[in-house]
Amino acid sequence: MSIAEILPLEIIDKTVGQPVLVMLTSHREFSGTLVGYDDFVNVVLEEVVEYDHDQEIKRHAGKMLLSGNNIAMLVPGGKRVQ
Amino acid sequence: MSIAEILPLEIIDKTVGQPVLVMLTSHREFSGTLVGYDDFVNVVLEEVVEYDHDQEIKRHAGKMLLSGNNIAMLVPGGKRVQ
Amino acid sequence: MSIAEILPLEIIDKTVGQPVLVMLTSHREFSGTLVGYDDFVNVVLEEVVEYDHDQEIKRHAGKMLLSGNNIAMLVPGGKRVQ
Amino acid sequence: MSIAEILPLEIIDKTVGQPVLVMLTSHREFSGTLVGYDDFVNVVLEEVVEYDHDQEIKRHAGKMLLSGNNIAMLVPGGKRVQ
Amino acid sequence: MSIAEILPLEIIDKTVGQPVLVMLTSHREFSGTLVGYDDFVNVVLEEVVEYDHDQEIKRHAGKMLLSGNNIAMLVPGGKRVQ
Amino acid sequence: MSIAEILPLEIIDKTVGQPVLVMLTSHREFSGTLVGYDDFVNVVLEEVVEYDHDQEIKRHAGKMLLSGNNIAMLVPGGKRVQ
Amino acid sequence: MSIAEILPLEIIDKTVGQPVLVMLTSHREFSGTLVGYDDFVNVVLEEVVEYDHDQEIKRHAGKMLLSGNNIAMLVPGGKRVQ
């Protein structure tokens, strides 16, 4: 490969300690700080805001585990106002 | 990795004996005390309240096993009033 | 782990011969006596009542096999009136 | 385990040559005589009646193979009138 | 096992060269001549008629491969008029 | 097996360089020229027309990769006018 | 095989640094620059526009990871106006 390429797990690793947006396969979204992950792309977030169709529906004060099986998308930087 | 990271299974292990909220892939939620788990993230809860769209729909007095395959989210601390 | 923990399969094993409630991923529920299981959490029930949205829809006089792939929840003690 | 337990595959094996009711994950039901199975719980039925929401919708004169992946429930004894 | 049993793959093998009806997990049906299969129950049909809710919706003149992952039911003998 | 049988992957291999119709599990269809595949039945098409309920909805000028996990049906010869 | 064939992963590799369109199994689409991938077809995009039924619904300024499990289609060249 002639172009410097970024591995998917590398992106996750670099985001630890930073804001992240996670979308489940059901399109439900979670925005928070990424505090951990494993090789199955199970992730741990902190101070999470939960969104349904871009509407904030809930805040979770502590930690949250999201199962890798159900994660469709992960965006470093977190939820941004459109 | 320069930042202290928390492994997903570590979060579950630390929550044993404490309140937890589990959301299935169908978005049905279960809030109770975590009394056990295994490596497939099958979990055992106790004194569970079942929610559908944030409405309490049922109480389960004893233990409950939730299958890891269907768990989308796990929040230590349990269900909180918004 | 400092707290005595209950393994998920242990819960199932202890429930053999006792009433149990099983919910499938489709939310269809089955209440009966647990008479067997295997490591894939395939279970065998007896004298089963089938529920859809908490309404009794059918009774099955003999044994029933439920496939572990589709089991979302298992509650020792069976269906309880709310 | 102190209680005599029945293994799920044992139930299927004992039902060979007898009536059986099979429900798929889509809740579509098939009632017929079980004439074969394998370790993946793929089953072969004979003289099958197909039901949708408990309404008979079709009869299949010969043999039918149902894929284990999609089987949610299997009831020895077949479909019974409620 | 005291009763002569038919293995699921045996049924498929005996149907090669003969009419067959295949139903996908989505309930879409395909009726044609079975001309091949493999151990994953991927099948090859020929001269296929495609049905949706028992209505003929399309004819495919040549060969067709159906993926084993999505096959719920396979009936030797093909589609029969009710 | 007494009848000459065609292996599913053989069908795909023989179709390279020829028109093909691919239907996903969601019933979305793609018609184009098959230019590549692998053992997981991931396929590469070229000059693809995308159909939804038999209506042409889009044309893709170059190459397209379709993931084997989501492929339900593959028809050598491509989309034909009914 | 007598025809020069293109392997699916080869297509992805050649697209690194170029525009790409990715469609999830839910039909949600993402158009951006491909900056990385792995063997599970997890991909990393940059400067992504998100589409629902061909309507632009969101822009993501930085990087985005899309999970291979949920990818149905990948088109080098990205989203094109119809």
Coordinates of C-alpha atoms in Angstrom, one line a residue:
Chain A
M1 CA 0.0 0.0 0.0
S2 CA 1.5 3.3 -1.1
I3 CA -0.6 5.5 1.2
A4 CA -0.1 5.8 4.9
E5 CA -3.1 4.0 6.3
I6 CA -4.9 4.2 9.7
L7 CA -6.0 1.0 11.3
P8 CA -9.5 1.0 12.7
L9 CA -8.4 -0.1 16.2
E10 CA -5.7 2.7 16.1
I11 CA -8.4 5.3 15.7
I12 CA -10.2 3.9 18.8
D13 CA -6.9 3.8 20.8
K14 CA -6.1 7.4 20.0
T15 CA -9.5 8.5 21.1
V16 CA -9.1 7.2 24.7
G17 CA -9.6 10.2 27.1
Q18 CA -11.4 12.2 24.3
P19 CA -15.0 12.8 23.3
V20 CA -16.6 10.1 21.0
L21 CA -20.0 9.5 19.3
V22 CA -21.1 5.9 19.1
M23 CA -24.1 4.8 16.9
L24 CA -25.7 1.4 17.5
T25 CA -27.1 -0.8 14.6
S26 CA -30.5 0.5 15.8
H27 CA -29.3 4.1 15.0
R28 CA -29.5 5.0 18.7
E29 CA -26.6 7.3 19.5
F30 CA -24.4 7.8 22.6
S31 CA -22.0 10.8 23.0
G32 CA -19.4 10.8 25.8
T33 CA -15.8 10.4 26.7
L34 CA -14.1 7.2 25.7
V35 CA -12.4 5.6 28.7
G36 CA -11.8 2.1 27.5
Y37 CA -12.2 -0.6 24.8
D38 CA -11.1 -4.1 24.0
D39 CA -10.4 -6.1 20.8
F40 CA -14.1 -6.9 20.2
V41 CA -14.7 -3.1 20.0
N42 CA -16.7 -3.3 23.3
V43 CA -16.3 0.3 24.5
V44 CA -16.6 2.1 27.8
L45 CA -17.9 5.7 27.8
E46 CA -18.2 8.3 30.6
E47 CA -20.6 11.2 31.1
V48 CA -22.8 10.0 28.3
V49 CA -25.7 11.7 26.5
E50 CA -28.1 9.4 24.7
Y51 CA -29.8 10.5 21.5
D52 CA -32.7 9.1 19.5
H53 CA -33.1 10.7 16.0
D54 CA -30.8 13.5 17.1
Q55 CA -33.0 14.4 20.1
E56 CA -31.3 14.2 23.5
I57 CA -33.3 11.7 25.4
K58 CA -31.2 10.9 28.5
R59 CA -28.0 11.7 30.4
H60 CA -26.0 8.9 32.2
A61 CA -23.7 10.4 34.9
G62 CA -21.2 7.6 35.3
K63 CA -19.7 4.9 33.0
M64 CA -21.4 2.9 30.3
L65 CA -20.4 -0.2 28.5
L66 CA -21.6 -0.6 24.8
S67 CA -21.3 -4.0 23.3
G68 CA -19.2 -4.3 20.1
N69 CA -21.7 -6.5 18.4
N70 CA -24.2 -3.7 18.2
I71 CA -21.9 -0.8 17.3
A72 CA -22.3 0.4 13.7
M73 CA -20.3 3.6 13.8
L74 CA -17.8 5.4 16.1
V75 CA -16.8 9.0 15.6
P76 CA -13.9 10.6 17.5
G77 CA -14.8 14.1 18.6
G78 CA -18.3 13.2 19.8
K79 CA -21.7 14.7 18.9
R80 CA -21.6 18.0 17.1
V81 CA -24.3 20.5 16.7
Q82 CA -25.3 20.6 13.0
Chain B
M1 CA -1.4 4.0 25.2
S2 CA -0.6 7.0 27.3
I3 CA -3.9 7.2 29.2
A4 CA -5.0 4.8 31.9
E5 CA -7.7 2.8 30.3
I6 CA -10.6 0.8 31.7
L7 CA -11.3 -2.6 30.1
P8 CA -15.0 -3.4 29.5
L9 CA -15.0 -6.6 31.5
E10 CA -13.3 -4.7 34.4
I11 CA -16.3 -2.4 34.5
I12 CA -18.7 -5.3 34.8
D13 CA -16.5 -7.0 37.5
K14 CA -16.5 -3.9 39.6
T15 CA -20.2 -3.6 39.5
V16 CA -20.9 -7.0 41.1
G17 CA -23.0 -6.3 44.2
Q18 CA -24.1 -2.9 42.9
P19 CA -27.1 -1.5 40.9
V20 CA -26.8 -1.8 37.1
L21 CA -29.0 -0.9 34.1
V22 CA -29.0 -3.3 31.1
M23 CA -30.5 -2.4 27.7
L24 CA -31.1 -5.2 25.2
T25 CA -30.7 -4.7 21.4
S26 CA -34.5 -4.4 21.3
H27 CA -34.2 -1.3 23.7
R28 CA -36.1 -3.1 26.5
E29 CA -34.3 -2.1 29.8
F30 CA -33.7 -4.0 33.0
S31 CA -32.5 -2.3 36.2
G32 CA -31.4 -4.4 39.2
T33 CA -28.4 -5.5 41.3
L34 CA -25.6 -7.3 39.3
V35 CA -24.9 -10.6 41.1
G36 CA -22.9 -12.5 38.4
Y37 CA -21.6 -12.6 34.9
D38 CA -19.4 -14.7 32.6
D39 CA -16.9 -14.0 29.7
F40 CA -19.8 -14.0 27.2
V41 CA -21.2 -11.0 29.1
N42 CA -24.2 -13.1 30.1
V43 CA -25.3 -11.4 33.3
V44 CA -27.3 -12.3 36.4
L45 CA -29.4 -9.5 38.0
E46 CA -31.5 -9.5 41.2
E47 CA -34.6 -7.5 42.2
V48 CA -35.1 -6.4 38.7
V49 CA -37.5 -3.7 37.3
E50 CA -38.3 -4.0 33.6
Y51 CA -38.8 -0.9 31.5
D52 CA -40.2 -0.3 28.0
H53 CA -39.7 3.2 26.7
D54 CA -38.8 4.3 30.2
Q55 CA -42.1 3.1 31.6
E56 CA -41.9 0.5 34.4
I57 CA -43.8 -2.5 33.1
K58 CA -42.9 -5.3 35.5
R59 CA -41.0 -6.2 38.7
H60 CA -39.1 -9.6 39.0
A61 CA -38.6 -10.5 42.7
G62 CA -35.7 -13.0 42.4
K63 CA -32.8 -13.6 40.0
M64 CA -32.8 -13.0 36.2
L65 CA -30.3 -14.2 33.6
L66 CA -29.8 -11.9 30.5
S67 CA -28.1 -13.4 27.5
G68 CA -24.9 -11.6 26.4
N69 CA -25.9 -11.9 22.7
N70 CA -28.8 -9.5 23.2
I71 CA -27.2 -6.9 25.5
A72 CA -26.5 -3.6 23.8
M73 CA -25.6 -1.4 26.8
L74 CA -24.7 -1.9 30.5
V75 CA -24.7 1.1 32.9
P76 CA -23.3 0.7 36.4
G77 CA -25.4 2.6 38.9
G78 CA -28.7 1.4 37.5
K79 CA -31.8 3.4 36.2
R80 CA -31.9 7.0 37.3
V81 CA -34.8 9.3 37.3
Q82 CA -34.3 11.9 34.5
Chain C
M1 CA -13.4 -10.4 42.9
S2 CA -14.2 -9.6 46.5
I3 CA -17.9 -10.4 46.3
A4 CA -19.4 -13.9 46.0
E5 CA -20.6 -14.1 42.5
I6 CA -23.1 -16.4 40.8
L7 CA -22.3 -17.7 37.3
P8 CA -25.1 -17.5 34.7
L9 CA -25.1 -21.3 34.0
E10 CA -25.2 -22.0 37.8
I11 CA -28.5 -20.1 37.9
I12 CA -29.9 -22.3 35.2
D13 CA -28.6 -25.5 36.8
K14 CA -30.2 -24.6 40.2
T15 CA -33.5 -24.0 38.5
V16 CA -33.9 -27.6 37.1
G17 CA -37.1 -29.0 38.4
Q18 CA -38.5 -25.6 39.2
P19 CA -40.7 -23.0 37.5
V20 CA -38.9 -20.7 35.0
L21 CA -39.9 -17.8 32.7
V22 CA -38.1 -17.6 29.3
M23 CA -38.3 -14.5 27.0
L24 CA -37.2 -14.8 23.4
T25 CA -35.5 -12.0 21.5
S26 CA -38.9 -11.4 19.9
H27 CA -40.3 -10.7 23.4
R28 CA -42.6 -13.8 23.2
E29 CA -42.6 -15.5 26.7
F30 CA -42.8 -19.1 27.9
S31 CA -43.5 -20.0 31.5
G32 CA -43.1 -23.7 32.7
T33 CA -40.9 -26.1 34.6
L34 CA -37.3 -26.3 33.6
V35 CA -36.4 -30.0 33.0
G36 CA -33.1 -29.7 31.1
Y37 CA -30.5 -27.5 29.4
D38 CA -27.1 -27.6 27.7
D39 CA -24.1 -25.4 27.4
F40 CA -25.6 -23.5 24.5
V41 CA -28.4 -22.5 26.9
N42 CA -30.9 -24.5 24.8
V43 CA -33.5 -25.3 27.4
V44 CA -36.3 -27.9 27.9
L45 CA -39.5 -26.8 29.6
E46 CA -42.6 -28.8 30.6
E47 CA -46.2 -27.8 31.1
V48 CA -45.6 -24.5 29.3
V49 CA -47.9 -21.5 29.0
E50 CA -47.0 -19.1 26.1
Y51 CA -47.6 -15.4 26.5
D52 CA -47.6 -12.5 24.0
H53 CA -47.6 -9.0 25.5
D54 CA -48.4 -10.7 28.9
Q55 CA -51.6 -12.3 27.5
E56 CA -51.8 -16.0 27.8
I57 CA -52.1 -17.2 24.2
K58 CA -51.5 -21.0 24.4
R59 CA -50.8 -24.0 26.6
H60 CA -48.4 -26.8 25.7
A61 CA -49.1 -30.0 27.7
G62 CA -45.8 -31.8 27.3
K63 CA -42.2 -30.8 26.8
M64 CA -40.8 -27.9 24.8
L65 CA -37.3 -27.1 23.5
L66 CA -36.3 -23.5 23.2
S67 CA -33.2 -22.6 21.2
G68 CA -30.5 -20.8 23.1
N69 CA -29.8 -18.5 20.1
N70 CA -33.2 -16.8 20.6
I71 CA -33.3 -16.6 24.4
A72 CA -32.9 -13.1 25.7
M73 CA -34.0 -13.5 29.3
L74 CA -34.5 -16.4 31.8
V75 CA -36.1 -15.9 35.2
P76 CA -36.2 -18.6 37.8
G77 CA -39.6 -18.7 39.6
G78 CA -41.6 -18.4 36.4
K79 CA -44.3 -15.9 35.4
R80 CA -45.8 -14.0 38.2
V81 CA -49.0 -12.1 38.3
Q82 CA -48.2 -8.4 38.5
Chain D
M1 CA -27.0 -31.8 39.7
S2 CA -29.4 -33.6 42.0
I3 CA -32.4 -33.8 39.6
A4 CA -32.6 -36.1 36.6
E5 CA -32.2 -33.8 33.7
I6 CA -33.2 -34.1 30.0
L7 CA -30.7 -32.9 27.4
P8 CA -32.2 -30.8 24.6
L9 CA -30.9 -33.1 21.8
E10 CA -32.3 -36.1 23.7
I11 CA -35.8 -34.6 23.4
I12 CA -35.4 -34.3 19.7
D13 CA -34.0 -37.8 19.4
K14 CA -36.9 -39.3 21.3
T15 CA -39.4 -37.5 19.0
V16 CA -38.2 -39.1 15.8
G17 CA -41.1 -40.9 14.2
Q18 CA -43.6 -38.8 16.2
P19 CA -45.5 -35.6 15.7
V20 CA -43.7 -32.3 16.4
L21 CA -44.4 -28.6 16.2
V22 CA -41.6 -26.3 15.1
M23 CA -41.7 -22.5 15.4
L24 CA -39.3 -20.3 13.5
T25 CA -37.8 -17.1 14.8
S26 CA -40.3 -15.3 12.6
H27 CA -43.1 -17.1 14.6
R28 CA -44.2 -19.1 11.5
E29 CA -45.1 -22.6 12.6
F30 CA -44.8 -26.1 11.0
S31 CA -46.5 -29.2 12.4
G32 CA -45.6 -32.7 11.1
T33 CA -43.8 -35.9 11.8
L34 CA -40.1 -35.6 12.7
V35 CA -38.1 -37.9 10.5
G36 CA -34.6 -36.6 11.0
Y37 CA -32.3 -34.1 12.6
D38 CA -28.6 -33.3 13.0
D39 CA -26.3 -31.7 15.6
F40 CA -27.1 -28.2 14.3
V41 CA -30.8 -28.9 15.0
N42 CA -31.6 -28.8 11.4
V43 CA -34.7 -31.0 11.2
V44 CA -36.6 -33.0 8.6
L45 CA -40.4 -33.2 8.9
E46 CA -43.0 -35.1 6.9
E47 CA -46.6 -34.4 6.1
V48 CA -46.3 -30.8 7.3
V49 CA -49.0 -28.2 7.9
E50 CA -47.8 -24.6 7.9
Y51 CA -49.4 -22.1 10.2
D52 CA -49.3 -18.3 10.4
H53 CA -50.8 -16.8 13.5
D54 CA -52.4 -20.2 14.2
Q55 CA -54.2 -20.2 10.9
E56 CA -53.4 -23.1 8.6
I57 CA -52.0 -21.6 5.5
K58 CA -50.5 -24.5 3.5
R59 CA -50.0 -28.3 3.4
H60 CA -46.8 -29.9 2.2
A61 CA -47.3 -33.5 1.2
G62 CA -43.6 -34.8 1.4
K63 CA -40.6 -34.0 3.4
M64 CA -39.4 -30.6 4.5
L65 CA -36.0 -29.4 5.9
L66 CA -36.1 -26.6 8.4
S67 CA -32.7 -24.8 9.1
G68 CA -31.6 -24.9 12.8
N69 CA -30.5 -21.3 12.6
N70 CA -34.1 -20.2 12.4
I71 CA -35.7 -22.5 14.8
A72 CA -36.9 -20.8 18.0
M73 CA -39.1 -23.6 19.5
L74 CA -39.7 -27.3 19.1
V75 CA -42.6 -29.1 20.7
P76 CA -42.9 -32.9 20.7
G77 CA -46.6 -33.9 20.1
G78 CA -47.2 -31.4 17.4
K79 CA -49.9 -28.7 17.0
R80 CA -52.8 -29.0 19.3
V81 CA -56.2 -27.5 19.0
Q82 CA -56.5 -24.9 21.8
Chain E
M1 CA -32.0 -44.4 18.0
S2 CA -34.5 -47.2 17.2
I3 CA -36.1 -45.5 14.2
A4 CA -34.5 -45.2 10.8
E5 CA -33.7 -41.5 10.6
I6 CA -33.0 -39.2 7.6
L7 CA -30.2 -36.7 7.9
P8 CA -31.0 -33.2 6.7
L9 CA -28.1 -33.1 4.2
E10 CA -29.2 -36.5 2.8
I11 CA -32.6 -35.0 1.9
I12 CA -30.8 -32.2 0.0
D13 CA -28.5 -34.7 -1.8
K14 CA -31.5 -36.9 -2.9
T15 CA -33.2 -33.9 -4.3
V16 CA -30.5 -33.0 -6.8
G17 CA -32.0 -33.0 -10.3
Q18 CA -35.5 -32.7 -8.9
P19 CA -37.9 -29.8 -8.1
V20 CA -37.5 -28.0 -4.8
L21 CA -39.0 -25.1 -2.9
V22 CA -36.8 -22.8 -0.9
M23 CA -38.1 -20.2 1.6
L24 CA -35.7 -17.5 2.9
T25 CA -35.8 -16.1 6.4
S26 CA -37.7 -13.1 4.9
H27 CA -40.4 -15.6 3.7
R28 CA -39.6 -14.9 0.1
E29 CA -39.9 -18.3 -1.8
F30 CA -38.1 -19.7 -4.8
S31 CA -39.2 -22.8 -6.7
G32 CA -37.0 -24.6 -9.2
T33 CA -34.8 -27.6 -10.0
L34 CA -32.0 -28.2 -7.4
V35 CA -28.7 -28.5 -9.4
G36 CA -26.2 -28.2 -6.6
Y37 CA -25.4 -27.5 -2.9
D38 CA -22.5 -27.4 -0.5
D39 CA -22.0 -28.2 3.2
F40 CA -23.2 -24.7 4.2
V41 CA -26.5 -25.4 2.6
N42 CA -25.8 -22.8 -0.1
V43 CA -27.9 -24.2 -3.0
V44 CA -28.0 -23.7 -6.8
L45 CA -31.4 -23.8 -8.5
E46 CA -32.4 -23.7 -12.1
E47 CA -35.5 -22.4 -14.0
V48 CA -36.6 -20.6 -10.8
V49 CA -40.0 -18.9 -10.1
E50 CA -39.9 -16.4 -7.3
Y51 CA -42.9 -15.9 -5.0
D52 CA -43.9 -13.3 -2.5
H53 CA -46.9 -14.2 -0.3
D54 CA -47.7 -17.0 -2.7
Q55 CA -47.9 -14.7 -5.7
E56 CA -45.6 -15.4 -8.6
I57 CA -43.5 -12.2 -9.0
K58 CA -40.7 -13.2 -11.3
R59 CA -39.1 -15.9 -13.4
H60 CA -35.4 -16.5 -13.7
A61 CA -34.4 -18.5 -16.8
G62 CA -30.9 -19.8 -15.8
K63 CA -29.2 -20.7 -12.6
M64 CA -29.5 -19.1 -9.2
L65 CA -27.4 -19.3 -6.0
L66 CA -29.2 -19.0 -2.7
S67 CA -27.1 -18.3 0.4
G68 CA -27.4 -20.9 3.2
N69 CA -27.4 -18.2 5.9
N70 CA -30.8 -17.0 4.7
I71 CA -32.5 -20.3 4.0
A72 CA -35.2 -21.1 6.5
M73 CA -37.0 -24.0 4.7
L74 CA -36.3 -26.4 1.9
V75 CA -39.1 -28.6 0.4
P76 CA -38.3 -31.4 -2.1
G77 CA -41.0 -31.5 -4.8
G78 CA -41.2 -27.7 -5.3
K79 CA -44.1 -25.3 -5.1
R80 CA -47.5 -27.0 -5.2
V81 CA -50.8 -25.4 -6.0
Q82 CA -52.9 -25.3 -2.8
Chain F
M1 CA -24.4 -38.7 -5.7
S2 CA -25.5 -40.1 -9.1
I3 CA -26.3 -36.8 -10.8
A4 CA -23.6 -34.3 -11.9
E5 CA -23.8 -31.5 -9.4
I6 CA -22.7 -27.9 -9.6
L7 CA -21.0 -26.4 -6.5
P8 CA -22.3 -22.9 -5.5
L9 CA -18.8 -21.3 -5.7
E10 CA -18.3 -22.9 -9.1
I11 CA -21.4 -20.9 -10.3
I12 CA -19.8 -17.7 -9.1
D13 CA -16.5 -18.5 -10.6
K14 CA -18.0 -19.2 -14.0
T15 CA -19.9 -15.9 -13.9
V16 CA -16.7 -13.7 -13.6
G17 CA -16.7 -11.3 -16.6
Q18 CA -20.5 -11.8 -17.1
P19 CA -23.7 -10.0 -16.0
V20 CA -25.0 -11.0 -12.6
L21 CA -27.9 -10.0 -10.3
V22 CA -27.3 -9.9 -6.6
M23 CA -30.1 -9.6 -4.0
L24 CA -29.3 -8.5 -0.4
T25 CA -31.2 -9.9 2.6
S26 CA -33.0 -6.6 2.6
H27 CA -34.3 -7.4 -0.9
R28 CA -32.4 -4.5 -2.4
E29 CA -31.0 -5.7 -5.8
F30 CA -27.8 -4.9 -7.7
S31 CA -27.3 -5.8 -11.4
G32 CA -23.9 -5.5 -13.0
T33 CA -20.8 -7.3 -14.3
L34 CA -19.1 -9.7 -11.8
V35 CA -15.4 -8.8 -11.7
G36 CA -14.3 -10.6 -8.6
Y37 CA -15.3 -12.6 -5.5
D38 CA -13.7 -14.4 -2.5
D39 CA -14.4 -17.5 -0.4
F40 CA -16.8 -15.5 1.9
V41 CA -18.9 -14.7 -1.2
N42 CA -17.9 -11.1 -1.0
V43 CA -18.4 -10.0 -4.6
V44 CA -17.1 -7.1 -6.8
L45 CA -19.5 -5.8 -9.5
E46 CA -18.9 -3.2 -12.2
E47 CA -21.3 -0.8 -14.0
V48 CA -24.0 -1.5 -11.4
V49 CA -27.7 -0.6 -11.5
E50 CA -29.4 -0.6 -8.1
Y51 CA -33.1 -1.6 -7.8
D52 CA -35.6 -1.3 -5.0
H53 CA -38.9 -3.3 -5.6
D54 CA -37.8 -3.7 -9.2
Q55 CA -37.6 0.1 -9.8
E56 CA -34.2 1.4 -10.9
I57 CA -33.1 3.8 -8.3
K58 CA -29.5 4.5 -9.0
R59 CA -26.5 3.8 -11.3
H60 CA -23.0 3.3 -10.1
A61 CA -20.4 4.0 -12.8
G62 CA -17.4 2.1 -11.4
K63 CA -16.8 -0.9 -9.1
M64 CA -18.8 -1.9 -6.1
L65 CA -18.1 -4.4 -3.3
L66 CA -21.1 -6.3 -1.8
S67 CA -20.5 -8.0 1.5
G68 CA -21.2 -11.8 1.5
N69 CA -22.9 -11.6 4.9
N70 CA -25.8 -9.7 3.4
I71 CA -26.2 -11.5 0.1
A72 CA -29.3 -13.7 -0.1
M73 CA -29.3 -14.5 -3.8
L74 CA -27.0 -14.3 -6.8
V75 CA -28.3 -14.9 -10.4
P76 CA -25.8 -15.2 -13.3
G77 CA -27.2 -13.4 -16.4
G78 CA -28.2 -10.2 -14.4
K79 CA -31.5 -8.4 -14.2
R80 CA -34.0 -9.3 -16.9
V81 CA -37.0 -7.3 -18.0
Q82 CA -40.1 -9.3 -16.9
Chain G
M1 CA -10.2 -19.0 -13.7
S2 CA -9.5 -17.7 -17.2
I3 CA -10.5 -14.1 -16.5
A4 CA -8.3 -11.7 -14.5
E5 CA -10.2 -11.3 -11.3
I6 CA -10.2 -8.6 -8.7
L7 CA -10.3 -9.6 -5.1
P8 CA -12.8 -7.7 -2.8
L9 CA -10.0 -6.6 -0.3
E10 CA -7.9 -5.5 -3.3
I11 CA -10.7 -3.0 -4.2
I12 CA -10.7 -1.6 -0.7
D13 CA -6.9 -1.4 -0.6
K14 CA -6.8 0.6 -3.9
T15 CA -9.4 3.0 -2.6
V16 CA -7.3 4.2 0.4
G17 CA -6.8 8.0 0.0
Q18 CA -9.8 8.2 -2.4
P19 CA -13.5 8.9 -2.1
V20 CA -15.8 6.0 -1.1
L21 CA -19.5 5.4 -0.4
V22 CA -20.4 2.9 2.3
M23 CA -23.9 1.6 2.8
L24 CA -24.8 -0.1 6.1
T25 CA -27.3 -3.1 6.3
S26 CA -29.9 -0.5 7.5
H27 CA -29.4 1.3 4.1
R28 CA -27.9 4.4 5.9
E29 CA -25.1 5.7 3.7
F30 CA -21.8 7.4 4.4
S31 CA -19.7 9.2 1.8
G32 CA -16.1 10.3 2.5
T33 CA -12.4 9.6 2.0
L34 CA -11.2 6.1 2.9
V35 CA -8.2 6.4 5.2
G36 CA -8.0 2.9 6.6
Y37 CA -9.4 -0.6 6.9
D38 CA -8.6 -4.0 8.4
D39 CA -9.3 -7.7 7.4
F40 CA -12.8 -7.6 9.0
V41 CA -13.7 -4.8 6.6
N42 CA -13.9 -2.3 9.4
V43 CA -13.2 1.0 7.6
V44 CA -12.1 4.5 8.6
L45 CA -13.5 7.4 6.6
E46 CA -12.7 11.1 6.8
E47 CA -14.8 14.2 6.0
V48 CA -17.9 12.2 5.9
V49 CA -21.4 13.1 4.8
E50 CA -24.2 10.9 6.1
Y51 CA -27.3 10.2 4.0
D52 CA -30.7 8.7 4.7
H53 CA -32.8 7.9 1.7
D54 CA -30.3 9.9 -0.4
Q55 CA -30.9 13.0 1.7
E56 CA -27.9 14.6 3.3
I57 CA -28.6 14.5 7.0
K58 CA -25.3 15.3 8.7
R59 CA -21.6 16.2 8.2
H60 CA -18.8 14.7 10.3
A61 CA -15.6 16.9 10.2
G62 CA -13.0 14.3 11.3
K63 CA -12.6 10.6 11.2
M64 CA -15.3 7.9 11.4
L65 CA -15.0 4.2 12.0
L66 CA -17.7 1.9 10.4
S67 CA -18.0 -1.6 11.7
G68 CA -17.5 -4.4 9.1
N69 CA -20.4 -6.4 10.5
N70 CA -22.9 -3.8 9.4
I71 CA -21.4 -2.9 6.0
A72 CA -23.5 -4.1 3.1
M73 CA -21.9 -2.2 0.2
L74 CA -18.8 -0.2 -0.5
V75 CA -18.4 1.9 -3.7
P76 CA -15.0 3.5 -4.6
G77 CA -15.6 7.0 -6.0
G78 CA -18.1 8.0 -3.3
K79 CA -21.6 9.4 -3.6
R80 CA -22.5 10.7 -7.0
V81 CA -25.3 13.1 -7.9
Q82 CA -27.9 11.1 -9.8

